[in-house]
Amino acid sequence: LAGFSLGGIAQVKYSTGSFKLNATGTGFDRTESFDSWIPMLGLGVHVGLLADLLELRAQATGGAYDSENYAYEALADLSLTPFPFLDIHAGYKLVQLKVDQNNYMMDVFYTGPYAGLTLGF
């Protein structure tokens, strides 16, 4: 009654942002912005635990176009699907993103639990 699937993932991580720096009284006022596109590849796995009702899902993706611009993320969650159009899930996720564009440097790392509700139609 349980299923299993393993599949590849291809995606692009797009980040955009801007920052502004000014010094009152000096006339210094500067604004910079950036756009970053990082191609990512990964793997996803799904294990059905109880027919089509309860499943374990995991995926990991990563990519870079040089040593200063890269991203990776991973997640694992448990999903309950009481109806074909409703998915309730909770798990743990981590995201690392490093961008160095137009003199703008960003290095973020997020981890933690999450919960979600998906309605399909």
mmCIF file of C-alpha atoms in Angstrom:
data_model
loop_
_atom_site.group_PDB
_atom_site.id
_atom_site.type_symbol
_atom_site.label_atom_id
_atom_site.label_comp_id
_atom_site.label_asym_id
_atom_site.label_seq_id
_atom_site.Cartn_x
_atom_site.Cartn_y
_atom_site.Cartn_z
ATOM 1 C CA LEU A 1 0.000 0.000 0.000
ATOM 2 C CA ALA A 2 3.008 2.322 0.170
ATOM 3 C CA GLY A 3 4.711 3.969 -2.803
ATOM 4 C CA PHE A 4 8.194 5.206 -3.535
ATOM 5 C CA SER A 5 9.547 7.671 -6.064
ATOM 6 C CA LEU A 6 12.890 9.275 -6.759
ATOM 7 C CA GLY A 7 13.311 12.132 -9.210
ATOM 8 C CA GLY A 8 15.564 14.882 -10.419
ATOM 9 C CA ILE A 9 14.976 18.579 -9.826
ATOM 10 C CA ALA A 10 16.050 21.470 -12.074
ATOM 11 C CA GLN A 11 15.280 25.042 -11.066
ATOM 12 C CA VAL A 12 16.649 28.579 -11.061
ATOM 13 C CA LYS A 13 17.017 30.567 -7.841
ATOM 14 C CA TYR A 14 16.377 34.254 -8.538
ATOM 15 C CA SER A 15 17.251 36.915 -5.973
ATOM 16 C CA THR A 16 16.891 40.652 -6.296
ATOM 17 C CA GLY A 17 17.480 43.439 -3.846
ATOM 18 C CA SER A 18 18.637 46.968 -3.259
ATOM 19 C CA PHE A 19 20.191 49.023 -0.532
ATOM 20 C CA LYS A 20 20.560 52.724 0.154
ATOM 21 C CA LEU A 21 23.239 54.496 2.156
ATOM 22 C CA ASN A 22 23.217 58.193 2.959
ATOM 23 C CA ALA A 23 25.099 60.392 5.399
ATOM 24 C CA THR A 24 23.070 63.345 6.626
ATOM 25 C CA GLY A 25 24.811 66.679 6.188
ATOM 26 C CA THR A 26 27.539 65.369 3.859
ATOM 27 C CA GLY A 27 25.550 65.066 0.674
ATOM 28 C CA PHE A 28 26.512 61.392 0.355
ATOM 29 C CA ASP A 29 23.609 59.384 -1.000
ATOM 30 C CA ARG A 30 24.078 56.092 -2.817
ATOM 31 C CA THR A 31 21.692 53.381 -3.955
ATOM 32 C CA GLU A 32 22.749 50.008 -5.356
ATOM 33 C CA SER A 33 20.722 47.064 -6.569
ATOM 34 C CA PHE A 34 21.442 43.538 -7.688
ATOM 35 C CA ASP A 35 19.882 40.641 -9.580
ATOM 36 C CA SER A 36 21.209 37.115 -9.221
ATOM 37 C CA TRP A 37 20.245 33.989 -11.177
ATOM 38 C CA ILE A 38 21.639 30.693 -9.871
ATOM 39 C CA PRO A 39 20.879 27.459 -11.791
ATOM 40 C CA MET A 40 20.227 24.578 -9.389
ATOM 41 C CA LEU A 41 20.031 20.793 -9.683
ATOM 42 C CA GLY A 42 18.883 18.322 -7.082
ATOM 43 C CA LEU A 43 17.119 15.175 -6.086
ATOM 44 C CA GLY A 44 13.736 14.521 -4.500
ATOM 45 C CA VAL A 45 12.410 11.407 -2.805
ATOM 46 C CA HIS A 46 8.890 10.441 -1.743
ATOM 47 C CA VAL A 47 8.026 7.463 0.444
ATOM 48 C CA GLY A 48 4.377 6.569 0.911
ATOM 49 C CA LEU A 49 3.825 5.328 4.452
ATOM 50 C CA LEU A 50 0.099 4.671 4.467
ATOM 51 C CA ALA A 51 -1.479 4.319 1.007
ATOM 52 C CA ASP A 52 -2.086 7.826 -0.355
ATOM 53 C CA LEU A 53 -2.755 9.289 3.095
ATOM 54 C CA LEU A 54 0.627 9.707 4.826
ATOM 55 C CA GLU A 55 3.990 10.232 3.144
ATOM 56 C CA LEU A 56 7.555 11.273 3.873
ATOM 57 C CA ARG A 57 9.182 13.671 1.409
ATOM 58 C CA ALA A 58 12.724 15.004 1.129
ATOM 59 C CA GLN A 59 14.614 17.055 -1.415
ATOM 60 C CA ALA A 60 17.992 18.709 -1.780
ATOM 61 C CA THR A 61 19.128 21.181 -4.441
ATOM 62 C CA GLY A 62 22.267 23.198 -5.018
ATOM 63 C CA GLY A 63 23.988 25.274 -7.629
ATOM 64 C CA ALA A 64 26.583 27.929 -8.352
ATOM 65 C CA TYR A 65 28.058 29.850 -11.217
ATOM 66 C CA ASP A 66 31.273 30.786 -9.402
ATOM 67 C CA SER A 67 32.763 30.597 -5.900
ATOM 68 C CA GLU A 68 31.072 33.838 -4.819
ATOM 69 C CA ASN A 69 27.526 33.057 -5.987
ATOM 70 C CA TYR A 70 25.888 29.858 -4.854
ATOM 71 C CA ALA A 71 22.791 28.477 -3.187
ATOM 72 C CA TYR A 72 21.689 25.237 -1.655
ATOM 73 C CA GLU A 73 18.618 24.112 0.197
ATOM 74 C CA ALA A 74 17.281 20.926 1.708
ATOM 75 C CA LEU A 75 14.032 19.915 3.324
ATOM 76 C CA ALA A 76 12.303 16.913 4.801
ATOM 77 C CA ASP A 77 8.657 16.778 5.781
ATOM 78 C CA LEU A 78 5.790 14.530 6.718
ATOM 79 C CA SER A 79 2.625 15.031 4.698
ATOM 80 C CA LEU A 80 -0.967 14.092 5.486
ATOM 81 C CA THR A 81 -3.462 14.104 2.591
ATOM 82 C CA PRO A 82 -6.933 13.440 4.030
ATOM 83 C CA PHE A 83 -8.623 14.496 0.767
ATOM 84 C CA PRO A 84 -7.212 14.539 -2.796
ATOM 85 C CA PHE A 85 -7.250 18.357 -2.831
ATOM 86 C CA LEU A 86 -5.836 18.978 0.692
ATOM 87 C CA ASP A 87 -2.243 18.458 1.865
ATOM 88 C CA ILE A 88 -1.121 19.249 5.423
ATOM 89 C CA HIS A 89 2.623 19.054 5.952
ATOM 90 C CA ALA A 90 5.321 19.914 8.479
ATOM 91 C CA GLY A 91 9.062 19.471 8.449
ATOM 92 C CA TYR A 92 12.480 21.058 8.627
ATOM 93 C CA LYS A 93 14.232 23.197 6.010
ATOM 94 C CA LEU A 94 17.604 24.843 5.510
ATOM 95 C CA VAL A 95 18.588 27.469 2.950
ATOM 96 C CA GLN A 96 22.064 28.898 2.225
ATOM 97 C CA LEU A 97 22.404 31.755 -0.261
ATOM 98 C CA LYS A 98 25.592 33.661 -1.053
ATOM 99 C CA VAL A 99 25.554 36.495 -3.599
ATOM 100 C CA ASP A 100 28.331 38.896 -4.629
ATOM 101 C CA GLN A 101 26.959 41.225 -7.336
ATOM 102 C CA ASN A 102 27.715 44.885 -8.135
ATOM 103 C CA ASN A 103 29.692 45.393 -4.899
ATOM 104 C CA TYR A 104 26.782 43.965 -2.909
ATOM 105 C CA MET A 105 27.579 40.940 -0.754
ATOM 106 C CA MET A 106 24.947 38.816 0.941
ATOM 107 C CA ASP A 107 25.518 35.590 2.843
ATOM 108 C CA VAL A 108 22.422 34.166 4.546
ATOM 109 C CA PHE A 109 21.736 30.855 6.219
ATOM 110 C CA TYR A 110 18.257 29.958 7.447
ATOM 111 C CA THR A 111 17.205 26.776 9.223
ATOM 112 C CA GLY A 112 14.144 25.735 11.106
ATOM 113 C CA PRO A 113 10.847 23.939 11.240
ATOM 114 C CA TYR A 114 7.924 24.837 9.013
ATOM 115 C CA ALA A 115 4.300 23.862 8.513
ATOM 116 C CA GLY A 116 2.114 24.255 5.470
ATOM 117 C CA LEU A 117 -1.297 23.699 3.993
ATOM 118 C CA THR A 118 -1.772 23.126 0.265
ATOM 119 C CA LEU A 119 -5.085 23.256 -1.562
ATOM 120 C CA GLY A 120 -5.125 21.805 -5.057
ATOM 121 C CA PHE A 121 -7.775 22.276 -7.701
#
